[in-house]
Each structure stands twice: as structure tokens, then as C-alpha cells.
Amino acid sequence: MKLLITGGAGFLGARLARRLLASGVLDGRAIDRLVLADLAAPADDLRSDPRVEVRVGTVLALAKALGEERFDGVFHLASAVSSECEANFELGMQSNLDSTRALLDALRAAGNVPKLVFSSSVAVFGSDPALPLPAVVRDDTLPTPQSSYGVQKFICEQLVADYTRKGFIDGRTARLMTVSVRPGRPNGAASSFLSGIIREPLAGLEAVCPVSPETEVALASPANTVAGLIAVFEAGRDAFGGRTALSLPALTVRVQDMLDALEKVGGSAARARVRFVPDPAIARIVGGWPARFESRRTAALGLTADANFESIVEQYLRESR
Amino acid sequence: MKLLITGGAGFLGARLARRLLASGVLDGRAIDRLVLADLAAPADDLRSDPRVEVRVGTVLALAKALGEERFDGVFHLASAVSSECEANFELGMQSNLDSTRALLDALRAAGNVPKLVFSSSVAVFGSDPALPLPAVVRDDTLPTPQSSYGVQKFICEQLVADYTRKGFIDGRTARLMTVSVRPGRPNGAASSFLSGIIREPLAGLEAVCPVSPETEVALASPANTVAGLIAVFEAGRDAFGGRTALSLPALTVRVQDMLDALEKVGGSAARARVRFVPDPAIARIVGGWPARFESRRTAALGLTADANFESIVEQYLRESR
């Protein structure tokens, strides 16, 4: 089969590509070709695989040509991130909304009704002061996004659902949780510290935690996130349960639990490198995120959250060596 | 103040225009100019009012020029209807989604943060087999639209919320209920009979009811719908309660109650003109619509449903004379 990953050079896209190439199979079919589309070319190990082809450019610019390739399956992960969308409204509308619509239209024009997984985000949930989020987010919880990124993702969820209902594609949306531990460097995201307070100390660097140790957050490891994307791709229409977006499973932990796991895996010296420096702005943003999820639909698909945060830290250590 | 009504020559738009011109005031300010934009010119009584100006064309074509007029307030009612959107996907996307976005961008470019009421629809609610609607729709009920029209309206709700959050406009969305009794002729809409079984018998014509007398439906009279649009416009930000769309109040009645009201107001001869001819396709569509609504937010705004269906029939008779 012929697959496309948009955002295929990114952290999750590359990871998904490696996992697909290693198994060689998706949905019971051999993967003959894997096209990775992104703003930059992917890493050498991916480029050197004979099944991989690279397309460099924006999804908006590439959409028409991608449609003409008549893929059997698509993982649409490419996206501007939330801080970019908040700083530059037009960029977000173009990179997230217009790009997705152009891709859907191109896939529709191809006429072969490809399977498509769209990666939405837990950021569709926001706390509208007049309509606060319930303590536990369920399959039927109303998203009230409080960021342009969240709005754009939620809108694309609707498009994917309707293009699917119309029979233009066989689409499904998976809402990704905050992924921890992300490799790399701190970025401007409010969630950056949720990887940083583990990654930096394990690398011998100081890290700052801007929220209180009692703060609850919902996380997923990179491996579990990729497994969720694949499971959603492979799910039959009935098993997926309708066309409404599905929130991937999340592990609920307190920041204190994260630091306990850090100490257990990395030792007390690593733990000692994290200082608490309260940042009310970040605490307010993070406090508005949902921390608890219960989904009959993910359970029915056999998806489970990471077992505990210790295993997530171990996964990170194992893979960063 | 300077007002714009898109869809201003339509049934609700013209009715809203007449009511605004009669009162001369909105939001405590005198109405100096009222621009009616639509595909066709409005009726003579509206055109001859010295405060009225007419713009003929699609919202998409008119948007830029409308933005430059720097309105103080906008009622955005123009829309392709649900059967058109289902029959012609591109038409719906253009008439509902692209037009609304173009209008919002034009209003943003004007820079004066006008108040805007967007008319969404109860059609955002649909019954996803895997995620059935609750028996009562509340402020936090998740819409799972089952038509392109419903998806497009729901997407525009998100745009209005985000353009408002960003401070580009002061927008709010009112979801309109099925309006009955509509004047005019039967049309292809599944809801057409909900006006037809009253309007035709009162005019001495036969009418067919395609659903069982026990079917429950949620309705609003034209006058109550227009009153709701005005109340939503005039509501302060806090009173409106956040940026999530508000479902206008609905009267829940059985079809049998509607016919009883017809008999009471129009006599047994009128009632005798309605025959039941079951249409399973229409019964299925109508059965998927929510029939019961409870909203703390509409109650807080002082909005109430029509008292009973008899008063709605009387309203229709009074106004059609």
C-alpha cells in the first residue's frame, strides 16, 4: 500500500514512519511506499529507506500533487503549533485550516476514498469561564476551545467527519494528548516544562517547574501516541464508533508524581536539578487543561494509557541513548 | 447606528428589518441606516424606507465592500439551506463557510470591532448512531452534525467565537429552531410539513403529514425567533455567558398538539384537510432532531419559548391577513 504522512519529518511523524517501516505492514497490507511530506526533509535513516519518498513544502502548496498520487492511507499530522497560531492568526488559519481543507479536497478529487487519520489535539478543550469543563472529559464532552489552534483543530475535526459522511474519504480523528517526554530543547509552549523537568535533569541540566507539585496533568508517551494513531487507522468504521473525534488515552499524574519517577529512574541528583519557580501565567494556562479522561470508545478499541510515569521516563532514557 | 442584515430580503431577515425599523432603536441607539444584503432586493415596503439601503449579490462577492462600510452591528443570516448543501457540497461550503469567513475577515479589516449576531441552526445537532443525542439538549450538549449544512454552521460558530476572543469582532451565535408557521409554499425541506399542516388547511388546501401524531418537535414562531436575535444582539458579553453558541428557546409539541391548535383556531373543517401519509424517510430525519431543550443561558437572558402552539397559529393568521 501507498501511505502519506504529512508532518513526516517532525517528532511524531518521523517516529510513526520508523514504526511503520519496521513493521512493514499496516491494516494487514504491506507498505510499498511511504511518502513523507514536511517543510524540511526527514532524517537520513528515513530518507535512505528505499520505500520512502520525500516531498518538501507546505501542505497547502503540495496538496494538489499529493492528491494525484492516490494514496491508500494518510496520516495528516502537519500543523502549525499553538503558540505560532496565537501569535500569527493568518498563519494558523492557513497552516491548519486551509491546508487541511486543500488536502481533503485533493484526496476527494483522487476518487479512491483513502483512509485518513487526522491528528487533532486535547487543545480543543478549553475552560470557557461561563461553561467550565467537567472534572472528567468523556466521549460526549463539548469542546469550547480557548485558542486559535484549538478552534482550527476542532474545525478540521468537523471537516474530516463530513468528508467521511459524504464518502469522499474514510477519515477519523484522534485527539493527541500532551506528549512527554519529548526529546530536544525547551520551546515557547506552555507545556514545554512537562518534558523539560525530566529531559534536562537527566542530561545534567537545571530545569524550572512553573506550576505547583499538586498540579494534575494528562500525558501520553511518544510510543503510546504513535500506537494510538496506528490503532485508529486500523479500526473498522464500526469499531471506531461513529465519526466524532476520539481522544487518545491519557495518564493522569501530578507533577509531584513525575518528579518522584524522575528520582526513581534518574536518582536524587537528577531530582535535585528541578527548582520550583511559580509562573502564574503558565499555571493558569495549564490549570485550564483537562487532566482526567474517560472514554468508552478508546476502551472499546483496546487503547490504554501508559501504565505509569516511571515507564515513560524509562522509555525516554532507553531511546535517547 | 449603521446596521447590516445579510439575508435581509429573506423571510427572517425582512421580518427582522421591519421590526428594527418600526422600533427605530437597537441596543439603546437610534438606527440611522440599515443595509439589507441578499441575492435579491427586498420587498417594496423595506426599499422605500429612507433608512434602508440595498446591496444585491452573494456575501462572498459583497464581503469586502461591506467591510469598508464600517457597520456598528451585523446580523449575519444569509445562508444556503440544508437541502441545497446536501445536494451540492461545493455550493454549501462556499455559501456558508467561505462567505462567513470572508465577511468576518472584512469586518476585522474595518477595525471597529462591530457587534455581530450569527444565525446558526438546531441542525448542528444530529444523532450519531454511536453517540446518540441526550433526551434533552442543554448548554453543554455536544453537537454531532449529520449534514453538511449542520457542519458548516457549527464551523462558523467556532470562527465567530475565535474572531471574538481575538477582539476582531464582538460576535455571538444564536442557534435558530425550526420556525413555524412559515408563510409561502411547501419546499423540499424535511421540516416543510411543520408549517404546511397549518398553513395549507387555513388557506382551504389539503395537506399531508408524513410523521405520526405522537412525533415531538421543537418549534419557535417567527416573532419569537426575531425577538431572540435582537435579545442576543443586545446582551452584554457577561450576560450572554461566554462565546459558545446559544440555542434559542423552543416550544416542544407533538404533531397532535399542532393539529389540535389548528382545529381550535381554524375549525374542524381546517383540521379535516390534514391527512396522515407516512413517509419513513422524513420520519427518520425528523425523529433524529432534538425535541427538548433546557438552557440556563437563555433563561438568564430572559428568553422564553412561545407559550403554546395555539398562540403561534393565531400569530400566523393575524399576520397573513
XYZ file of C-alpha atoms in Angstrom:
642
model
C 0.000 0.000 0.000
C 0.946 3.606 -0.535
C 0.986 5.829 2.516
C 1.392 9.532 3.174
C 2.455 11.181 6.410
C 2.164 14.965 6.431
C 4.475 16.403 9.042
C 6.510 13.285 8.310
C 9.815 14.879 9.329
C 8.510 16.052 12.688
C 8.915 14.399 16.049
C 5.775 12.263 15.902
C 5.711 11.907 12.114
C 9.243 10.523 11.953
C 8.543 8.243 14.872
C 5.381 6.957 13.214
C 7.312 6.455 9.958
C 10.015 4.419 11.706
C 7.486 2.239 13.387
C 5.566 1.631 10.145
C 8.757 0.864 8.221
C 9.930 -1.513 10.929
C 6.694 -3.471 10.882
C 6.318 -3.168 7.116
C 2.586 -3.668 7.429
C -0.444 -1.504 8.181
C -4.026 -2.633 8.315
C -2.905 -6.094 7.185
C -1.291 -4.777 3.991
C 2.377 -4.465 3.075
C 3.684 -0.909 2.904
C 5.247 -0.463 -0.538
C 5.739 3.240 -0.466
C 5.759 5.836 2.315
C 5.722 9.484 1.309
C 6.915 11.897 3.987
C 5.752 15.463 3.354
C 7.072 18.271 5.520
C 8.660 21.717 5.461
C 12.065 20.043 5.696
C 13.430 16.663 4.637
C 13.341 13.907 7.261
C 16.378 12.381 8.957
C 18.859 10.279 6.993
C 17.688 6.920 8.334
C 14.250 7.605 6.895
C 15.447 9.060 3.612
C 17.698 6.087 2.965
C 14.868 3.563 3.197
C 14.030 2.526 -0.375
C 10.306 2.638 0.389
C 10.475 6.290 1.464
C 9.900 9.275 -0.798
C 10.207 12.845 0.351
C 8.096 15.869 -0.543
C 9.285 19.211 0.811
C 6.875 22.131 1.106
C 3.737 23.303 2.820
C 0.703 21.037 2.682
C -1.147 23.907 1.005
C 1.420 24.006 -1.798
C 1.756 20.227 -2.071
C -1.930 19.276 -1.676
C -2.930 19.036 -5.316
C 0.072 16.921 -6.322
C -0.353 14.725 -3.247
C -3.960 14.101 -4.185
C -2.879 12.946 -7.617
C -0.660 10.272 -6.054
C -3.803 8.390 -4.971
C -2.682 7.193 -1.563
C -4.335 4.249 0.147
C -3.810 5.824 3.533
C -2.891 9.208 5.000
C -1.749 10.344 8.424
C -2.301 14.102 8.437
C -0.069 15.368 11.240
C 1.328 18.593 9.738
C 0.320 21.617 11.755
C 1.445 24.984 12.990
C 1.785 24.794 16.772
C -0.396 26.609 19.246
C 1.945 29.451 20.155
C 2.516 30.242 16.457
C -1.227 30.281 15.811
C -1.830 32.606 18.725
C 0.938 34.993 17.641
C 0.019 34.954 13.944
C -3.672 34.414 13.279
C -3.359 34.230 9.476
C -0.521 31.735 9.666
C -2.605 29.440 11.841
C -5.685 29.685 9.635
C -3.598 28.913 6.581
C -1.350 26.207 8.032
C -4.080 24.392 9.897
C -7.465 25.142 8.359
C -6.766 25.975 4.705
C -4.119 23.262 4.380
C -6.366 20.577 5.774
C -9.230 21.591 3.538
C -6.944 21.636 0.483
C -5.653 18.179 1.367
C -9.174 16.815 1.874
C -10.302 18.313 -1.430
C -7.299 16.807 -3.217
C -7.930 13.378 -1.685
C -11.577 13.660 -2.655
C -10.626 14.559 -6.226
C -8.472 11.413 -6.403
C -11.693 9.461 -6.088
C -10.298 6.395 -4.305
C -11.681 7.173 -0.810
C -8.394 6.768 1.097
C -8.275 6.099 4.798
C -7.154 9.191 6.690
C -6.196 9.800 10.296
C -6.263 13.441 11.321
C -4.298 14.375 14.406
C -6.324 16.806 16.440
C -5.388 17.870 19.924
C -6.539 17.946 23.506
C -6.265 21.722 22.934
C -9.834 21.627 21.580
C -10.808 21.534 25.250
C -10.570 24.855 26.993
C -12.211 26.303 30.013
C -14.815 28.833 28.998
C -15.442 30.779 32.221
C -19.196 30.612 31.604
C -19.191 26.938 30.660
C -16.442 25.269 32.700
C -15.061 21.890 31.675
C -16.339 18.952 33.682
C -13.871 17.269 36.044
C -13.631 14.308 33.682
C -13.636 14.634 29.883
C -15.768 11.948 28.248
C -16.676 10.977 24.686
C -19.526 13.484 24.647
C -17.819 16.426 26.344
C -18.363 19.665 24.435
C -15.078 21.273 23.348
C -15.004 25.025 23.936
C -11.560 25.862 22.556
C -9.837 28.908 24.037
C -7.090 29.293 21.449
C -6.997 29.744 17.687
C -5.066 26.475 17.431
C -7.795 24.639 19.332
C -10.503 26.247 17.183
C -8.685 25.304 13.974
C -8.225 21.713 15.106
C -11.878 21.467 16.123
C -12.996 22.874 12.766
C -10.836 20.336 10.928
C -12.425 17.568 13.006
C -15.780 18.663 11.588
C -14.449 18.706 8.029
C -12.957 15.223 8.366
C -16.274 13.952 9.747
C -18.310 15.468 6.921
C -15.961 14.449 4.090
C -16.238 10.955 5.576
C -20.028 11.043 5.861
C -20.183 12.125 2.229
C -17.949 9.181 1.218
C -15.113 11.405 -0.070
C -12.586 9.839 2.338
C -12.652 7.251 5.113
C -11.495 9.614 7.826
C -11.188 9.523 11.563
C -9.766 11.980 14.079
C -7.531 11.153 17.033
C -7.031 13.891 19.609
C -3.450 13.759 20.818
C -2.618 14.334 24.462
C 0.370 16.327 25.673
C 3.329 14.143 24.736
C 6.014 13.649 27.353
C 8.945 13.112 27.327
C 9.729 14.977 24.117
C 13.397 14.995 23.124
C 15.110 18.169 22.017
C 15.121 21.596 23.572
C 12.674 23.716 25.515
C 10.281 25.708 23.298
C 7.842 28.505 23.906
C 4.886 26.237 24.539
C 3.176 26.443 27.928
C 3.546 22.648 28.088
C 7.290 22.741 27.423
C 8.163 22.143 31.082
C 6.234 18.858 31.088
C 9.093 17.379 29.094
C 11.792 19.742 30.338
C 11.569 18.799 34.007
C 12.519 15.243 33.036
C 14.722 15.716 29.990
C 17.010 18.455 31.313
C 17.817 16.838 34.711
C 18.575 13.522 33.015
C 21.037 15.408 30.816
C 22.647 17.020 33.847
C 20.942 20.376 33.288
C 18.885 22.521 35.622
C 15.164 22.768 34.971
C 12.443 25.058 36.229
C 8.928 23.922 37.087
C 6.465 26.833 36.825
C 3.471 25.113 38.461
C 2.809 23.617 41.880
C 3.680 19.960 42.536
C -0.013 19.198 43.100
C -0.939 20.219 39.528
C -2.595 17.347 37.660
C -1.831 16.827 34.001
C -2.831 14.327 31.316
C 0.088 12.872 29.388
C 0.958 10.199 26.860
C 4.358 8.814 25.920
C 5.551 9.163 22.322
C 5.283 5.393 21.827
C 1.726 5.231 23.132
C 0.748 8.210 20.989
C 2.075 6.548 17.846
C 0.378 3.283 18.806
C -2.879 5.191 19.171
C -2.569 6.742 15.704
C -1.997 3.302 14.178
C -4.879 1.726 16.094
C -7.214 4.491 14.934
C -6.081 3.947 11.344
C -6.669 0.209 11.558
C -10.017 0.417 13.360
C -13.023 -0.534 11.304
C -15.729 2.087 10.946
C -17.999 0.426 13.486
C -15.177 -0.227 15.944
C -14.162 3.436 15.767
C -17.671 4.339 16.835
C -19.151 6.994 14.592
C -17.361 9.979 13.131
C -16.806 12.096 16.208
C -13.175 12.710 17.182
C -11.683 10.304 19.678
C -9.419 11.499 22.494
C -6.441 9.142 22.774
C -5.916 7.744 26.279
C -4.067 9.839 28.829
C -2.201 9.068 32.007
C -3.241 11.462 34.762
C -0.321 12.371 37.016
C 0.581 15.101 39.448
C 3.790 16.995 38.744
C 4.967 15.531 42.055
C 4.467 12.017 40.626
C 6.578 12.998 37.618
C 9.403 14.155 39.871
C 9.142 11.009 42.007
C 9.522 8.949 38.837
C 12.481 11.087 37.792
C 14.147 10.402 41.125
C 13.441 6.684 40.912
C 14.846 6.348 37.396
C 17.485 9.084 37.387
C 18.478 9.305 41.030
C 18.249 12.019 43.627
C 20.885 14.120 41.859
C 18.607 14.394 38.824
C 15.636 15.287 41.019
C 17.678 17.975 42.762
C 18.144 19.785 39.428
C 14.453 20.799 39.302
C 13.528 24.049 41.032
C 10.018 25.390 41.529
C 9.704 28.944 40.248
C 5.983 29.738 40.080
C 4.787 31.385 36.872
C 1.158 32.426 37.361
C 0.552 32.843 33.617
C 1.686 29.303 32.819
C -0.067 27.929 35.892
C -3.316 29.499 34.695
C -2.981 28.038 31.177
C -2.017 24.574 32.394
C -4.730 24.692 35.046
C -7.292 25.200 32.264
C -6.325 21.961 30.542
C -8.364 18.857 31.247
C -6.454 16.351 33.369
C -8.844 13.425 33.520
C -10.316 11.465 30.605
C -12.699 8.566 30.475
C -13.667 7.128 27.103
C -15.713 4.081 26.381
C -14.659 4.400 22.766
C -10.897 4.200 23.405
C -11.504 1.299 25.771
C -13.542 -0.473 23.093
C -10.619 -0.029 20.689
C -8.327 -1.670 23.251
C -6.332 1.540 23.785
C -4.942 2.158 27.244
C -2.950 4.931 28.836
C 0.711 4.481 29.719
C 0.862 2.380 32.891
C 2.734 4.957 34.961
C 5.109 7.854 34.549
C 8.134 5.788 35.569
C 7.734 3.647 32.460
C 7.558 6.834 30.390
C 10.847 8.093 31.835
C 12.419 4.701 31.189
C 11.153 4.784 27.595
C 12.760 8.180 27.122
C 16.081 7.093 28.618
C 16.161 3.928 26.538
C 15.522 5.820 23.314
C 17.764 8.792 23.945
C 20.833 6.643 24.405
C -26.105 53.429 14.240
C -25.392 51.651 10.992
C -26.646 48.089 10.685
C -26.243 45.283 8.196
C -28.525 42.295 7.732
C -27.204 39.637 5.371
C -30.058 37.593 4.005
C -32.013 40.796 4.559
C -34.575 40.022 1.849
C -35.343 36.569 3.205
C -38.219 35.535 5.418
C -36.490 36.130 8.746
C -34.189 38.909 7.502
C -37.080 41.011 6.179
C -39.050 40.364 9.334
C -36.114 41.420 11.493
C -35.647 44.516 9.327
C -39.298 45.518 9.726
C -39.152 45.108 13.451
C -35.936 47.135 13.747
C -37.288 49.904 11.516
C -40.538 50.018 13.482
C -38.742 50.417 16.798
C -36.030 52.652 15.300
C -33.680 51.655 18.081
C -31.285 48.796 18.801
C -29.097 48.393 21.837
C -30.261 51.825 23.029
C -29.063 53.582 19.860
C -31.060 55.073 17.009
C -30.850 53.191 13.729
C -29.731 55.698 11.083
C -29.031 53.269 8.305
C -29.990 49.667 7.645
C -28.243 47.862 4.808
C -30.046 44.774 3.506
C -27.762 42.447 1.566
C -29.209 39.481 -0.284
C -29.306 37.681 -3.613
C -32.418 39.669 -4.483
C -33.770 43.062 -3.482
C -36.145 43.131 -0.512
C -39.851 43.927 -0.679
C -41.063 47.417 -1.595
C -42.070 48.410 1.936
C -38.456 47.899 3.033
C -36.852 49.513 -0.011
C -38.982 52.600 0.343
C -37.834 53.313 3.912
C -35.323 56.176 3.702
C -33.065 54.465 6.230
C -32.756 51.333 4.088
C -30.043 50.675 1.523
C -29.918 47.579 -0.627
C -26.905 45.505 -1.726
C -27.633 42.698 -4.166
C -25.184 39.814 -4.536
C -23.610 36.930 -2.681
C -21.994 37.649 0.664
C -18.758 36.298 -0.796
C -18.856 38.880 -3.578
C -20.064 41.713 -1.341
C -17.918 40.993 1.733
C -15.005 43.314 1.059
C -17.197 46.309 0.223
C -19.451 45.595 3.205
C -16.416 45.567 5.491
C -15.435 49.003 4.223
C -18.812 50.404 5.272
C -17.768 50.014 8.931
C -21.051 48.834 10.412
C -21.794 49.167 14.098
C -23.774 45.971 14.064
C -24.353 42.979 11.813
C -26.966 40.244 11.698
C -25.448 37.539 9.517
C -28.428 35.454 8.399
C -27.535 34.694 4.757
C -27.167 31.005 4.155
C -27.732 28.228 1.676
C -30.381 25.913 3.113
C -29.778 22.373 4.233
C -31.193 20.540 1.222
C -29.092 22.678 -1.156
C -25.951 21.981 0.881
C -26.622 18.256 0.841
C -27.252 18.200 -2.901
C -24.311 20.455 -3.792
C -21.371 20.179 -1.409
C -19.290 22.955 -3.006
C -22.224 25.353 -3.011
C -22.739 24.812 0.708
C -19.064 25.215 1.566
C -18.926 28.423 -0.426
C -22.269 29.932 0.579
C -21.976 29.090 4.258
C -18.330 28.625 5.235
C -16.342 30.727 2.759
C -18.874 33.558 2.826
C -18.908 33.761 6.591
C -15.140 33.742 6.776
C -14.899 36.441 4.112
C -17.412 38.562 5.997
C -15.576 38.090 9.309
C -12.253 38.984 7.670
C -13.785 42.085 6.111
C -15.308 43.185 9.424
C -11.962 42.577 11.106
C -10.178 44.648 8.479
C -12.581 47.518 9.183
C -11.029 47.687 12.638
C -14.054 48.952 14.558
C -14.977 45.646 16.290
C -18.669 45.614 15.290
C -21.248 43.605 17.162
C -22.298 40.584 15.127
C -25.053 38.015 15.577
C -24.550 34.849 13.577
C -27.611 32.716 12.959
C -26.660 29.099 13.383
C -29.182 26.307 13.490
C -30.546 23.492 15.578
C -29.251 21.413 12.633
C -25.849 21.328 14.355
C -27.441 18.621 16.492
C -27.711 15.267 14.797
C -27.946 11.764 16.050
C -24.647 9.963 15.537
C -25.629 6.302 15.918
C -22.573 5.700 18.097
C -23.091 8.808 20.197
C -26.834 9.387 20.436
C -28.227 12.761 21.452
C -29.416 13.001 25.037
C -33.178 13.272 25.592
C -32.779 16.939 26.495
C -30.325 19.272 24.757
C -28.559 21.554 27.235
C -25.993 24.356 27.043
C -23.139 21.850 27.096
C -24.551 19.223 24.725
C -22.002 18.176 22.101
C -23.248 18.808 18.561
C -22.536 15.906 16.204
C -23.943 17.297 12.966
C -25.185 14.764 10.428
C -25.467 17.086 7.431
C -23.076 19.349 5.566
C -25.299 22.294 6.479
C -25.028 21.429 10.172
C -21.258 21.001 9.903
C -20.870 24.337 8.119
C -22.983 26.135 10.711
C -21.037 24.529 13.550
C -17.718 25.511 11.950
C -18.904 29.109 11.581
C -19.877 29.095 15.273
C -16.235 28.315 16.043
C -14.980 31.085 13.758
C -17.313 33.652 15.329
C -16.127 32.580 18.792
C -12.449 32.861 17.896
C -12.719 36.164 15.994
C -14.478 37.436 19.120
C -11.874 36.047 21.521
C -9.193 37.751 19.429
C -11.072 41.063 19.639
C -11.673 41.289 15.857
C -15.455 41.457 16.313
C -17.921 41.324 19.209
C -19.712 38.221 17.989
C -22.291 35.860 19.361
C -24.141 32.924 17.830
C -27.837 32.145 18.184
C -28.974 28.713 17.059
C -32.374 29.051 15.414
C -35.062 26.455 15.968
C -37.394 25.179 13.262
C -39.626 28.168 12.537
C -43.337 27.542 12.253
C -45.640 28.804 10.799
C -43.653 29.947 7.765
C -45.703 31.712 5.088
C -45.338 30.819 1.424
C -45.302 27.471 -0.276
C -44.097 23.971 0.590
C -40.398 23.432 -0.169
C -38.151 20.398 -0.307
C -37.060 20.620 3.327
C -37.864 17.687 5.601
C -39.354 20.231 8.002
C -41.648 21.734 5.358
C -44.730 19.934 6.697
C -44.291 21.579 10.106
C -45.582 24.766 8.530
C -47.602 23.136 5.759
C -50.004 21.246 8.013
C -51.142 24.582 9.455
C -50.725 26.989 6.544
C -52.402 24.937 3.807
C -55.576 23.969 5.767
C -56.047 27.579 6.868
C -55.922 28.531 3.173
C -58.519 25.885 2.312
C -55.928 23.480 0.857
C -55.243 19.835 1.609
C -52.038 18.987 3.494
C -50.164 15.781 4.110
C -48.463 14.921 7.412
C -45.648 12.391 6.854
C -44.983 11.548 10.530
C -47.064 10.061 13.323
C -49.206 12.343 15.515
C -47.075 11.383 18.538
C -43.884 12.815 16.985
C -42.376 15.515 19.202
C -40.811 18.557 17.611
C -39.165 21.764 18.846
C -40.513 24.918 17.253
C -40.388 28.681 17.505
C -42.670 31.263 15.976
C -41.222 33.819 13.556
C -41.852 36.629 16.074
C -40.129 34.786 18.899
C -37.185 33.946 16.636
C -36.702 37.578 15.670
C -37.057 38.624 19.315
C -34.320 36.116 20.179
C -31.943 37.512 17.557
C -32.441 41.035 18.916
C -32.008 39.929 22.537
C -28.764 38.160 21.656
C -27.527 41.291 19.881
C -28.349 43.491 22.853
C -26.967 41.124 25.505
C -23.790 42.257 27.191
C -20.811 39.924 26.967
C -21.245 38.645 30.510
C -25.000 38.267 30.179
C -24.534 36.224 27.005
C -22.366 33.852 29.011
C -19.121 33.123 27.200
C -18.626 32.649 23.496
C -20.302 29.300 22.953
C -23.356 29.312 20.688
C -26.711 29.693 22.385
C -29.751 27.668 21.307
C -32.775 29.945 21.174
C -35.750 28.674 23.186
C -38.059 26.090 21.666
C -41.613 25.016 22.302
C -41.855 21.234 22.428
C -45.096 19.972 20.913
C -46.440 16.761 19.476
C -47.784 16.924 15.944
C -51.137 16.036 17.524
C -50.923 19.219 19.648
C -50.314 21.206 16.471
C -53.432 19.763 14.854
C -55.497 20.352 17.983
C -54.410 24.007 17.873
C -55.280 24.170 14.182
C -58.781 22.874 14.954
C -59.225 25.321 17.834
C -58.166 28.332 15.763
C -59.280 27.286 12.275
C -62.204 24.987 12.991
C -62.836 21.330 12.317
C -63.041 21.902 8.561
C -59.418 23.064 8.577
C -58.365 20.103 10.691
C -60.114 17.723 8.295
C -57.847 18.888 5.453
C -54.797 17.190 7.001
C -54.223 13.552 6.063
C -51.562 11.270 7.524
C -49.486 9.645 4.794
C -46.441 8.103 6.491
C -43.093 8.820 4.828
C -40.436 6.702 6.562
C -37.561 8.762 5.147
C -38.951 12.024 6.526
C -39.996 10.331 9.780
C -36.404 9.125 10.246
C -34.914 12.578 9.620
C -37.405 14.381 11.848
C -37.034 11.691 14.508
C -33.287 12.459 14.638
C -33.888 16.099 15.534
C -33.750 17.104 19.176
C -37.193 17.915 20.536
C -36.419 19.077 24.064
C -34.144 21.914 25.132
C -33.184 23.260 28.509
C -30.832 26.212 28.734
C -29.788 28.147 31.771
C -28.219 30.691 29.459
C -31.403 31.513 27.516
C -33.296 31.673 30.793
C -30.676 34.075 32.194
C -31.201 36.284 29.122
C -34.930 36.341 29.829
C -35.747 34.426 26.650
C -38.725 32.083 26.748
C -40.319 29.731 24.271
C -43.671 30.530 22.669
C -46.376 29.861 25.276
C -48.245 27.275 23.205
C -48.867 26.334 19.621
C -52.310 27.929 19.562
C -50.737 31.346 20.014
C -48.363 30.545 17.131
C -51.285 29.708 14.822
C -53.040 32.890 15.897
C -49.865 34.886 15.194
C -49.746 33.393 11.697
C -53.403 34.111 10.984
C -53.106 37.676 12.250
C -50.094 38.382 10.057
C -51.243 36.637 6.912
C -54.416 38.661 6.647
